[in-house]
Coordinates of N, CA and C in Angstrom, one line a residue:
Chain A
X678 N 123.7 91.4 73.9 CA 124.0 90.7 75.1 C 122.8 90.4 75.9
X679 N 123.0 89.2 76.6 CA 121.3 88.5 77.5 C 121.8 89.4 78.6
X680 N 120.4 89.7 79.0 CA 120.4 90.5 80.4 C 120.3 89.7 81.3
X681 N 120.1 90.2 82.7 CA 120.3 89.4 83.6 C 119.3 88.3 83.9
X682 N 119.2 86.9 84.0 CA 117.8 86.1 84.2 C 118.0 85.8 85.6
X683 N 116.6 85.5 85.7 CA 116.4 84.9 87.3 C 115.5 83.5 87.1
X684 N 115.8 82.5 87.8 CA 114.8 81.5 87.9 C 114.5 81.2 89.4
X685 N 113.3 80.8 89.8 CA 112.0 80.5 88.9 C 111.7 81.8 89.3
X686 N 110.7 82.7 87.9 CA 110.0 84.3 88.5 C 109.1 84.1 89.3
X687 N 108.2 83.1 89.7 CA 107.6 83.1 90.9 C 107.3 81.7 91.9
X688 N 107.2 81.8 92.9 CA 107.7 80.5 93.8 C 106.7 80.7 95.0
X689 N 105.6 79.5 95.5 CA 105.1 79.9 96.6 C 105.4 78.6 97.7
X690 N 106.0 79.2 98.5 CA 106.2 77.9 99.6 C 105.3 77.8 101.1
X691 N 105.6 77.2 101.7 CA 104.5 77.2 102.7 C 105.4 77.4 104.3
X692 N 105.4 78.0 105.3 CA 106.1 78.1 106.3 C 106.9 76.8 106.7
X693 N 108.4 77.2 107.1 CA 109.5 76.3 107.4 C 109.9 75.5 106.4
X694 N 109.6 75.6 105.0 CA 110.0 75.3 104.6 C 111.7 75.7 103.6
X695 N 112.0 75.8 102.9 CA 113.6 76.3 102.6 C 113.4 76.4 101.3
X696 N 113.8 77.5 99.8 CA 113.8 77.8 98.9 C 115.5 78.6 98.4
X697 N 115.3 77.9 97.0 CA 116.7 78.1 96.5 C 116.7 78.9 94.8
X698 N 117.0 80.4 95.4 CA 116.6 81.0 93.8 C 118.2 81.1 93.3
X699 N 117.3 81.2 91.5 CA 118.8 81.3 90.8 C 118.7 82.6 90.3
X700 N 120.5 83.2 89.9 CA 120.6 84.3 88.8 C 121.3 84.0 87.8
X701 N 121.6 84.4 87.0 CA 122.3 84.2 85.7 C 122.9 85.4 85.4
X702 N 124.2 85.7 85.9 CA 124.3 87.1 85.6 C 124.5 87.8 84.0
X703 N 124.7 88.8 83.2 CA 125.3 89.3 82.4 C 126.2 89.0 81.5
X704 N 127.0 88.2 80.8 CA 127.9 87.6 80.6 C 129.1 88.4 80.5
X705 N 130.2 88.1 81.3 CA 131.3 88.7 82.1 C 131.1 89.9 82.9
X706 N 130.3 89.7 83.0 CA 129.9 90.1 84.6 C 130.3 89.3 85.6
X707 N 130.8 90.0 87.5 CA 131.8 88.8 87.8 C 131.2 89.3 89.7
X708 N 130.4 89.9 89.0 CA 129.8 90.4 90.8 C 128.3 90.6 90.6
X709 N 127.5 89.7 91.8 CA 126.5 89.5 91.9 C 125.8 90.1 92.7
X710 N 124.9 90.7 93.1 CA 124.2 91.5 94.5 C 122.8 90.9 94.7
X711 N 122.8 90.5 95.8 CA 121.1 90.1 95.5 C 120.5 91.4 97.0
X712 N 118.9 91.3 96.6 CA 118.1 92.1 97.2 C 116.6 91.9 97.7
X713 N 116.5 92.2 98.7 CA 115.0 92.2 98.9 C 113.9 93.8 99.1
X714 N 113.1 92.7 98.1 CA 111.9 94.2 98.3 C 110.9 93.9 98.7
X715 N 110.6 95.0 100.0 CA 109.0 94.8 100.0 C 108.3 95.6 100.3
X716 N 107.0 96.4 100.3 CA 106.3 97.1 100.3 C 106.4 98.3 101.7
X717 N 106.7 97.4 102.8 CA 107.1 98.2 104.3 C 108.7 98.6 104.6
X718 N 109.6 97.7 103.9 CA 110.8 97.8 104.0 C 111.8 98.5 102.9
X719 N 111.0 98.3 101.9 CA 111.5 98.7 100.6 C 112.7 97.9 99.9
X720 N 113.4 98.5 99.5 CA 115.2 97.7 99.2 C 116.2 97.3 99.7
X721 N 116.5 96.7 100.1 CA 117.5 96.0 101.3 C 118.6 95.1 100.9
X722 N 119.5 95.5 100.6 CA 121.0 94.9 100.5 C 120.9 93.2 101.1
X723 N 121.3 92.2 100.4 CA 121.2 90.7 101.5 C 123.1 90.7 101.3
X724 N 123.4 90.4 100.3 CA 124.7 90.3 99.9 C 125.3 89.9 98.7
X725 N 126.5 90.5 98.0 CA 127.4 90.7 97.1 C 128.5 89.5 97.2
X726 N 128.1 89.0 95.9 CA 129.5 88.0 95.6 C 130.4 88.5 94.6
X727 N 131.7 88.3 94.7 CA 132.4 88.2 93.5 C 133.5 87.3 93.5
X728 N 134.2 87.0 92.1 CA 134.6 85.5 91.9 C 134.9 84.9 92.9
X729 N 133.2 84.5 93.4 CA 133.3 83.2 94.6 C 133.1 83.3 95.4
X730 N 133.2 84.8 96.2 CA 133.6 85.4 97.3 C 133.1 86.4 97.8
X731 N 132.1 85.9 99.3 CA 131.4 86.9 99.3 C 132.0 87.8 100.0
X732 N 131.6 89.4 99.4 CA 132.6 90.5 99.3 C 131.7 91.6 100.5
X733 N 130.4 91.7 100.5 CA 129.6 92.0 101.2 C 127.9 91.6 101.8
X734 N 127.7 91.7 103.1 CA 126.5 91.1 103.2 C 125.8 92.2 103.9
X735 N 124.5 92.5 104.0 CA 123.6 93.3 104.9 C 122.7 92.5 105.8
X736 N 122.1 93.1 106.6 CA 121.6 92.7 108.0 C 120.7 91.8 108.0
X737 N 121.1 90.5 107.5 CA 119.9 89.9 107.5 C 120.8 88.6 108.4
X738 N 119.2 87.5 109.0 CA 119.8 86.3 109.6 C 120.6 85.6 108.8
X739 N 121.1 84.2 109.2 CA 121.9 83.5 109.1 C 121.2 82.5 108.1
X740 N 119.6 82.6 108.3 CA 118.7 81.8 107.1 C 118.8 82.1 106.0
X741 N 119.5 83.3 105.5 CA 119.3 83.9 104.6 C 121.1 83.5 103.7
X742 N 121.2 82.6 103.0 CA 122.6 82.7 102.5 C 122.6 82.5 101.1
X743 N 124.2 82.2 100.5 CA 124.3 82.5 98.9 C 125.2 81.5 99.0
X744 N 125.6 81.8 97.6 CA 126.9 81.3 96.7 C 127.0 81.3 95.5
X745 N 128.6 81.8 94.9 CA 128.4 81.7 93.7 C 129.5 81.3 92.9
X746 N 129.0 80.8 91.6 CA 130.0 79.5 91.2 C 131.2 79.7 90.0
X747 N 131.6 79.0 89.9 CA 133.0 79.8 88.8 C 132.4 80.5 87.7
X748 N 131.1 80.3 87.1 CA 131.0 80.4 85.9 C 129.9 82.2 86.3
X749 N 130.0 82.5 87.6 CA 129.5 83.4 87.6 C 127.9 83.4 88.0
X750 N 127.2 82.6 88.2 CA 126.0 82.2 88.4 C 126.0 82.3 89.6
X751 N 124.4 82.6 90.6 CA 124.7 82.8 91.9 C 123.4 82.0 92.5
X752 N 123.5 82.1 93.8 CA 122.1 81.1 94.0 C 122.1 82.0 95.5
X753 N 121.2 82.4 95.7 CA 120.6 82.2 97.0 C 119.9 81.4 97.8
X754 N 119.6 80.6 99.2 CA 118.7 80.1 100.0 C 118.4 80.5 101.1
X755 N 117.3 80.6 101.2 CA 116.4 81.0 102.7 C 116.1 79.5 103.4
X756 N 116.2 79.3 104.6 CA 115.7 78.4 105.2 C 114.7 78.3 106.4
X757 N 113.8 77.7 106.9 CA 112.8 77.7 107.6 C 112.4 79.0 107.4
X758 N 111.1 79.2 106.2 CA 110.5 80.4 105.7 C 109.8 80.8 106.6
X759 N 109.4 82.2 106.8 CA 108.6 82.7 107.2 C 107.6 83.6 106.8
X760 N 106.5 84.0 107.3 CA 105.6 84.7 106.3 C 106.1 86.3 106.2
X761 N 106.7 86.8 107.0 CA 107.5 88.0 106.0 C 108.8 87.8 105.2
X762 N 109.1 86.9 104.5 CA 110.2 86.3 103.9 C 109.6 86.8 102.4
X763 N 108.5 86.5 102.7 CA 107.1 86.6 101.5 C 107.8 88.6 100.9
X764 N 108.3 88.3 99.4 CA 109.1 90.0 98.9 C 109.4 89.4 97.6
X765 N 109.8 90.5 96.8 CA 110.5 90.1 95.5 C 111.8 89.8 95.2
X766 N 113.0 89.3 95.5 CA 113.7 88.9 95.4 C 114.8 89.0 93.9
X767 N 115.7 90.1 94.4 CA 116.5 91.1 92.9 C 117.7 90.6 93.0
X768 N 118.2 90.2 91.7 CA 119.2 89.8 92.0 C 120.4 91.1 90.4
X769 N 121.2 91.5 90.9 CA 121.8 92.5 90.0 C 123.2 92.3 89.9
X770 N 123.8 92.2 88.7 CA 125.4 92.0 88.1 C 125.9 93.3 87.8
X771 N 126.8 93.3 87.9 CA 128.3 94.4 87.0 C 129.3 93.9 86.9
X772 N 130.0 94.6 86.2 CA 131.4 94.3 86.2 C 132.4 93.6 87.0
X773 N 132.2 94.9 88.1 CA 133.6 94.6 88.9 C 132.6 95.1 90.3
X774 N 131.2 95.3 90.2 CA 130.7 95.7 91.6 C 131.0 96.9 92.0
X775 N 130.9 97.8 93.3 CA 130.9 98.9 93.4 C 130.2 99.9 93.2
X776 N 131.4 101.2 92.4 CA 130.7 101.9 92.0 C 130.0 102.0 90.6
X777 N 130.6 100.4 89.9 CA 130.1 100.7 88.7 C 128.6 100.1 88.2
X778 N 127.7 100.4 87.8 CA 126.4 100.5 87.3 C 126.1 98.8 87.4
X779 N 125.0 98.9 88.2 CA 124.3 97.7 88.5 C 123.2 97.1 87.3
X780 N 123.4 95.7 87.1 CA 122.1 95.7 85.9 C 121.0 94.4 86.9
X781 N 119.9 95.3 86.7 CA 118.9 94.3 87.5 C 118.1 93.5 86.8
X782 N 117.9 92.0 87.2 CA 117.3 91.2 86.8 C 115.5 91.5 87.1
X783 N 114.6 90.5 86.3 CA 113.3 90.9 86.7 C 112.8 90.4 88.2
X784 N 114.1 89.7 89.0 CA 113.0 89.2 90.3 C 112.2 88.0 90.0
X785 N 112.3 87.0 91.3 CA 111.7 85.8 91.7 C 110.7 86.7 93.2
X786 N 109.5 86.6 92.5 CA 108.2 86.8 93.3 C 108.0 85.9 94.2
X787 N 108.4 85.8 95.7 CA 108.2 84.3 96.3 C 106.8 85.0 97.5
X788 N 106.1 84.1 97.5 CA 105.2 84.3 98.5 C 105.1 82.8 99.4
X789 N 104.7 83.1 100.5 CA 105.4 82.4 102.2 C 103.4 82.4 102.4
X790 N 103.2 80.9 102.9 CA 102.0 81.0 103.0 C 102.1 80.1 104.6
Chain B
X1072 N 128.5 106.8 107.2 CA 127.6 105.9 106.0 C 126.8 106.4 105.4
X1073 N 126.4 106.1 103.9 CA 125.7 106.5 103.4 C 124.1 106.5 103.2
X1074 N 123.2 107.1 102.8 CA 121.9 107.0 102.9 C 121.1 108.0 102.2
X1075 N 120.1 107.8 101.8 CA 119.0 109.0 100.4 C 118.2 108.9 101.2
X1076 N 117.0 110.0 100.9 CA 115.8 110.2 101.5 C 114.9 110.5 100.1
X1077 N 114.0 110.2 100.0 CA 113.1 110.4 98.8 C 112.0 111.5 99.2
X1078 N 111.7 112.2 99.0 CA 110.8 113.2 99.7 C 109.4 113.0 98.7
X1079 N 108.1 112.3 99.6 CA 107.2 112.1 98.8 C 107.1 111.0 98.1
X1080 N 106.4 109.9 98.8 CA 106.4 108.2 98.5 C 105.2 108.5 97.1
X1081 N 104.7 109.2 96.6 CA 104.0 109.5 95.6 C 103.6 110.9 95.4
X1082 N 103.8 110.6 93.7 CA 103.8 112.2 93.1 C 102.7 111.7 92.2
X1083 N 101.9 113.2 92.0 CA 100.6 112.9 90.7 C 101.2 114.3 89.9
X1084 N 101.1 113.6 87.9 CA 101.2 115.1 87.6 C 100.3 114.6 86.5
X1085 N 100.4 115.8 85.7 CA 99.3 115.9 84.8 C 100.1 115.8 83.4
X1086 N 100.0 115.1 82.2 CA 100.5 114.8 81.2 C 101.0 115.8 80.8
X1087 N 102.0 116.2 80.4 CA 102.7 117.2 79.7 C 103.3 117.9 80.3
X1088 N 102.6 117.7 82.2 CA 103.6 119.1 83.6 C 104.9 118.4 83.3
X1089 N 105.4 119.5 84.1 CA 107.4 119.2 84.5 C 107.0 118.0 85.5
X1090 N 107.8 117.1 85.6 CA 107.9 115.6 86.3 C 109.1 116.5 87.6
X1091 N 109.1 116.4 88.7 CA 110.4 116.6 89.8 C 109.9 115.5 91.1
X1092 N 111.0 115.1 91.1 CA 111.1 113.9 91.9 C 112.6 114.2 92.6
X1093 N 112.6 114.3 94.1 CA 113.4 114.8 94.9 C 114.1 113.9 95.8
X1094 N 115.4 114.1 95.8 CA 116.7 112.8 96.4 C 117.0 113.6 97.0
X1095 N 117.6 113.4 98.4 CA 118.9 114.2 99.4 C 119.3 113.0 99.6
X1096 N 120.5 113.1 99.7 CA 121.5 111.9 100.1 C 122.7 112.3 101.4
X1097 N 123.0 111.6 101.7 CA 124.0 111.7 103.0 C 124.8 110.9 102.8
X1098 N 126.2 111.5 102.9 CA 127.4 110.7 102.4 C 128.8 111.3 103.5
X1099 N 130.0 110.3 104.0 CA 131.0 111.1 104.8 C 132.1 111.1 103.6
X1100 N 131.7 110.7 102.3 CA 132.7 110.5 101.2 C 132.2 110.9 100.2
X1101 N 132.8 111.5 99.1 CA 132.0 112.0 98.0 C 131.6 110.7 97.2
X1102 N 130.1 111.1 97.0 CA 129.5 109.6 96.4 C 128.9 109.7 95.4
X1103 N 128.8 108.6 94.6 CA 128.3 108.5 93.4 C 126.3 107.8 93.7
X1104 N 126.3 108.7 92.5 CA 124.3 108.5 93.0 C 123.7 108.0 91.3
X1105 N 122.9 107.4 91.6 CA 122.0 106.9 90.9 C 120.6 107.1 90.7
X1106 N 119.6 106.8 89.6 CA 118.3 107.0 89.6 C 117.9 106.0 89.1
X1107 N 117.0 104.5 89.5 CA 116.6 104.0 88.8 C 114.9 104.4 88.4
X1108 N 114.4 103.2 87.9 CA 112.9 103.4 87.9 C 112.5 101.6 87.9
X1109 N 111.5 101.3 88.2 CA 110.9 99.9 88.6 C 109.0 100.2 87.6
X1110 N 109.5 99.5 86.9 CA 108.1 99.3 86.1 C 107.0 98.2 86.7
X1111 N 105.9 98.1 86.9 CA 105.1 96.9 87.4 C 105.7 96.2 87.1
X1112 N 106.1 94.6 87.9 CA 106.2 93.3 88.1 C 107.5 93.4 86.8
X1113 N 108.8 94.1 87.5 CA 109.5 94.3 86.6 C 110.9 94.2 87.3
X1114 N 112.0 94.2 86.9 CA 113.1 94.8 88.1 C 113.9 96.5 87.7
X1115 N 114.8 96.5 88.0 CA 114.8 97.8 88.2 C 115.9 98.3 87.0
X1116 N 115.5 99.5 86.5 CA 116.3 99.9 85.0 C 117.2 101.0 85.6
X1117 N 118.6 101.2 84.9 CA 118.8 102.2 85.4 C 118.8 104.2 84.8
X1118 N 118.7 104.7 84.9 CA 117.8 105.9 84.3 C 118.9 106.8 83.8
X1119 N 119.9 106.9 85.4 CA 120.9 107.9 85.0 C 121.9 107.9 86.1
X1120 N 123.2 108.7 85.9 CA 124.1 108.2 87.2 C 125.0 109.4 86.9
X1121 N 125.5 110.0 88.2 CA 126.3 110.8 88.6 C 128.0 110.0 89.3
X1122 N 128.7 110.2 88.7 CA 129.6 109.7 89.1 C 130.9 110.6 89.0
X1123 N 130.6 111.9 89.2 CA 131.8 113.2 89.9 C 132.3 113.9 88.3
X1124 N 131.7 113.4 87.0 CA 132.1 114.4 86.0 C 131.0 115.1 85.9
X1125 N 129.8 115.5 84.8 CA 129.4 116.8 85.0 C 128.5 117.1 85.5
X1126 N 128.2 117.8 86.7 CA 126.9 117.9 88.0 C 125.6 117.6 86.9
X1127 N 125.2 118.2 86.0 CA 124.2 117.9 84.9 C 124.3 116.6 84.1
X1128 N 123.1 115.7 84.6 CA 123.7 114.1 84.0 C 122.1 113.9 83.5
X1129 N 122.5 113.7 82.2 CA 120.8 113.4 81.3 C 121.2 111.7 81.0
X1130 N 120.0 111.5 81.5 CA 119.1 110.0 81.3 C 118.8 109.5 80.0
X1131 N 118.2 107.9 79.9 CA 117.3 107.8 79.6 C 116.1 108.4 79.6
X1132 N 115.0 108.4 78.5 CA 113.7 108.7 78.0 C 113.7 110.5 78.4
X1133 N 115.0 111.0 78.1 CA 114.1 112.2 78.9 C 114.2 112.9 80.2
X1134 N 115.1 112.3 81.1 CA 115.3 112.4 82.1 C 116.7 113.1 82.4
X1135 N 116.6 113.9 83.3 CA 118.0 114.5 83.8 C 117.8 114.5 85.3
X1136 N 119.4 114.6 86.1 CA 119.1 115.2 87.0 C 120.2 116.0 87.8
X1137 N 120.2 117.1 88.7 CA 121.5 118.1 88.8 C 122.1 117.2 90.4
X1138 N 123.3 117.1 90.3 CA 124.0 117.3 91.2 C 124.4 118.3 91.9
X1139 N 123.8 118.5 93.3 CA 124.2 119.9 93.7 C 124.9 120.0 95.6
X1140 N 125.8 119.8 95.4 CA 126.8 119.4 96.7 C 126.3 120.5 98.0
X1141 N 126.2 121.7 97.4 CA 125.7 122.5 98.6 C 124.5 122.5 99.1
X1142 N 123.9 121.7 98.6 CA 122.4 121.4 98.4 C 121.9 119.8 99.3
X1143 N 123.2 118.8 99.0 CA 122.8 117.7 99.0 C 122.0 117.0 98.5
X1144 N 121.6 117.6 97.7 CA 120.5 116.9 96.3 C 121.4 116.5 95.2
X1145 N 119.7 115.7 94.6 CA 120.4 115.2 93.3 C 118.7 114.7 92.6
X1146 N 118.2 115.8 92.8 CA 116.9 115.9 91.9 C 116.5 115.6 90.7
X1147 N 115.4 114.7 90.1 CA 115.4 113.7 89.1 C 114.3 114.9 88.3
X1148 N 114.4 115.1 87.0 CA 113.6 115.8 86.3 C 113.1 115.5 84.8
X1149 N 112.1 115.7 84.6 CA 111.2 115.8 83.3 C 110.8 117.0 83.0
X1150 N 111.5 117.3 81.6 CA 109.9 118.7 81.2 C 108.3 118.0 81.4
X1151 N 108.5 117.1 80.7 CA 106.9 116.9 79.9 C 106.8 115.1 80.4
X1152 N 105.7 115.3 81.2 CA 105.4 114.2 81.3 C 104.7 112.9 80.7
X1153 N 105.1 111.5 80.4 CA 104.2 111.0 79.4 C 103.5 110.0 80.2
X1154 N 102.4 109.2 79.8 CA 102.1 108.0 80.4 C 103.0 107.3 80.5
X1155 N 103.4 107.1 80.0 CA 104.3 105.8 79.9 C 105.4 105.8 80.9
X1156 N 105.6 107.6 81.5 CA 106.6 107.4 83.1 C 105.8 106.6 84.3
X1157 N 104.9 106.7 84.2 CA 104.0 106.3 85.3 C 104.7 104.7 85.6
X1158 N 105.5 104.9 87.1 CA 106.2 104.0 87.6 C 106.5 104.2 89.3
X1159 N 107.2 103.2 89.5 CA 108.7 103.8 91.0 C 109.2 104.3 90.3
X1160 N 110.3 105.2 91.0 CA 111.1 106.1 90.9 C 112.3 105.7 92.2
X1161 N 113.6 105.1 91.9 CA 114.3 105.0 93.4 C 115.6 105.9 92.9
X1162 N 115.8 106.6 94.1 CA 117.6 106.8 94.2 C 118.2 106.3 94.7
X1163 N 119.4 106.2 94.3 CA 120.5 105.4 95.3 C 121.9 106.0 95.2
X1164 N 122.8 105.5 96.5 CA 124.1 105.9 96.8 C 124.9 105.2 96.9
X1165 N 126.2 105.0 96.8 CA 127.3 104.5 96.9 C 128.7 105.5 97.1
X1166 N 129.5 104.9 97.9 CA 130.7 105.3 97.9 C 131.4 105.6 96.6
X1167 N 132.3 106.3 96.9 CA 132.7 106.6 95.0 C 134.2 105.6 95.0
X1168 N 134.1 105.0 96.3 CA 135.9 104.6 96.6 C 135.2 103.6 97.3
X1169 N 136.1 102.1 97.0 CA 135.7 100.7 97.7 C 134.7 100.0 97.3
X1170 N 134.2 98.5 97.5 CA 133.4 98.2 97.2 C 132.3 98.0 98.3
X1171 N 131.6 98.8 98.0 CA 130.5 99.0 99.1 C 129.3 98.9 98.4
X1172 N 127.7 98.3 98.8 CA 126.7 98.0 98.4 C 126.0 99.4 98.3
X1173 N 124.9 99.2 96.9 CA 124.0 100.3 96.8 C 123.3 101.0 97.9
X1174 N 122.9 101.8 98.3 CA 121.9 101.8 99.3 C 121.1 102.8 98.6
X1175 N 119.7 102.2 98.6 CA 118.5 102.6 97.8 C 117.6 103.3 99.1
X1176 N 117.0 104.8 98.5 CA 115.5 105.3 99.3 C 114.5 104.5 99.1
X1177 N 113.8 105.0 100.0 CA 112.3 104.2 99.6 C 111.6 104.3 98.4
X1178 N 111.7 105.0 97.5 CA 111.2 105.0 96.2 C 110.1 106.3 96.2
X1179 N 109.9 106.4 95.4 CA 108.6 107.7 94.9 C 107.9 106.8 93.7
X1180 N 106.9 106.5 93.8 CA 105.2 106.3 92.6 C 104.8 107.5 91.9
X1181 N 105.1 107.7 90.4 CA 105.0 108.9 90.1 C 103.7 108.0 89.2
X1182 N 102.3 108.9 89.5 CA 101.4 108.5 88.7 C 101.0 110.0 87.1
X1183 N 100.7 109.6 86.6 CA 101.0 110.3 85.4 C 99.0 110.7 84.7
X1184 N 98.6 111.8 85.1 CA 96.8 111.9 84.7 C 96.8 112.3 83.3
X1185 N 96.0 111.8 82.6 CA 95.4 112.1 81.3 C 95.1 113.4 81.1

């Protein structure tokens, strides 16, 4: 089975501008979680889709959104970047979400200049 | 709500010591915990998982770790250390009921000496 991919693994944009990362989850896998990591903040929940629907989101602005499409594929976008936007960006599938075992993709490296 | 604490953002051991890497977690529901690990410019593997059958849960490569409720731990262990652990080290918590998002510690750097 293909593991989780992420496109593009690294991305550099330049302030205010808007970036749109993809995941590819697991195949039947049906819940997506995406995440931010960074060095001061560490791991940080943005929000969970499943079929279609987002199921949960964490504290982040309103720049920060998703969606995800029948076939299970998810996309994130950030809008008017900033330079701490600049993190690695995780995007992780399961099953059914929850409690059951998250599989993490390698991360889109975006750096905010 | 839930939440881990990782005690010690970096550990040094010496090839072959016992590896211990230390979780307390905080939960108002009995919760299921996790261990991953993060390899350079990599995403995150998962190691091993507690999910309420036997407090002693062995890993990948080697790895165990005890569930201990009076304790509120859930301590990550190695006999024998190899190069090749030399990584992050994160815990994480979840609810055992609902769907509720991971919530990950800050991680531990376990560097690994010759």
């Amino acid at each position: 089975k293909a593991g989780v991919t992420q496109t593009p693994r690294y991305l550099i944009k330049t302030r205010g501008q808007q970036v749109t990362l993809s995941c590819s989850p697991i195949s039947g896998h049906r819940s997506v979680s995406w995440y931010q990591q960074t060095p001061g903040q560490g791991l940080q929940f943005l929000f969970e889709y499943f079929s279609e629907t987002q199921r949960n989101k964490g504290n982040f602005p309103g720049r920060f959104s998703g969606r995800q499409f029948s076939n299970s594929r998810s996309e994130m976008n950030v809008s008017t970047l900033g330079l701490g936007d600049s993190a690695l960006y995780l995007c992780a599938s399961s099953s059914t979400g929850g409690a059951y075992e998250q599989y993490f993709g390698p991360g889109t490296r975006l750096t905010v200049t | 709500a839930q939440s881990v604490t990782q005690l010690g953002s970096h550990v040094s051991v010496s090839e072959g010591a016992l590896v211990l890497l230390r979780c307390n977690y905080s939960s108002s529901v009995p919760p299921y915990l996790f261990w991953y690990v993060q390899y350079p410019n990599q995403g995150l593997q998962l190691l091993l998982k507690y999910t309420s059958a036997a407090t002693l849960v062995k890993g990948i490569n080697g790895f165990e770790a005890e569930f201990k409720k009076s304790e509120t731990s859930f301590h990550l262990t190695k006999p024998s250390a190899h190069m090749s652990d030399a990584a992050e080290y994160f815990c994480a918590v979840i609810r055992s009921s609902g769907n509720t998002p991971l919530v990950f510690g800050k991680g531990t750097r376990l560097s690994v000496i010759a």
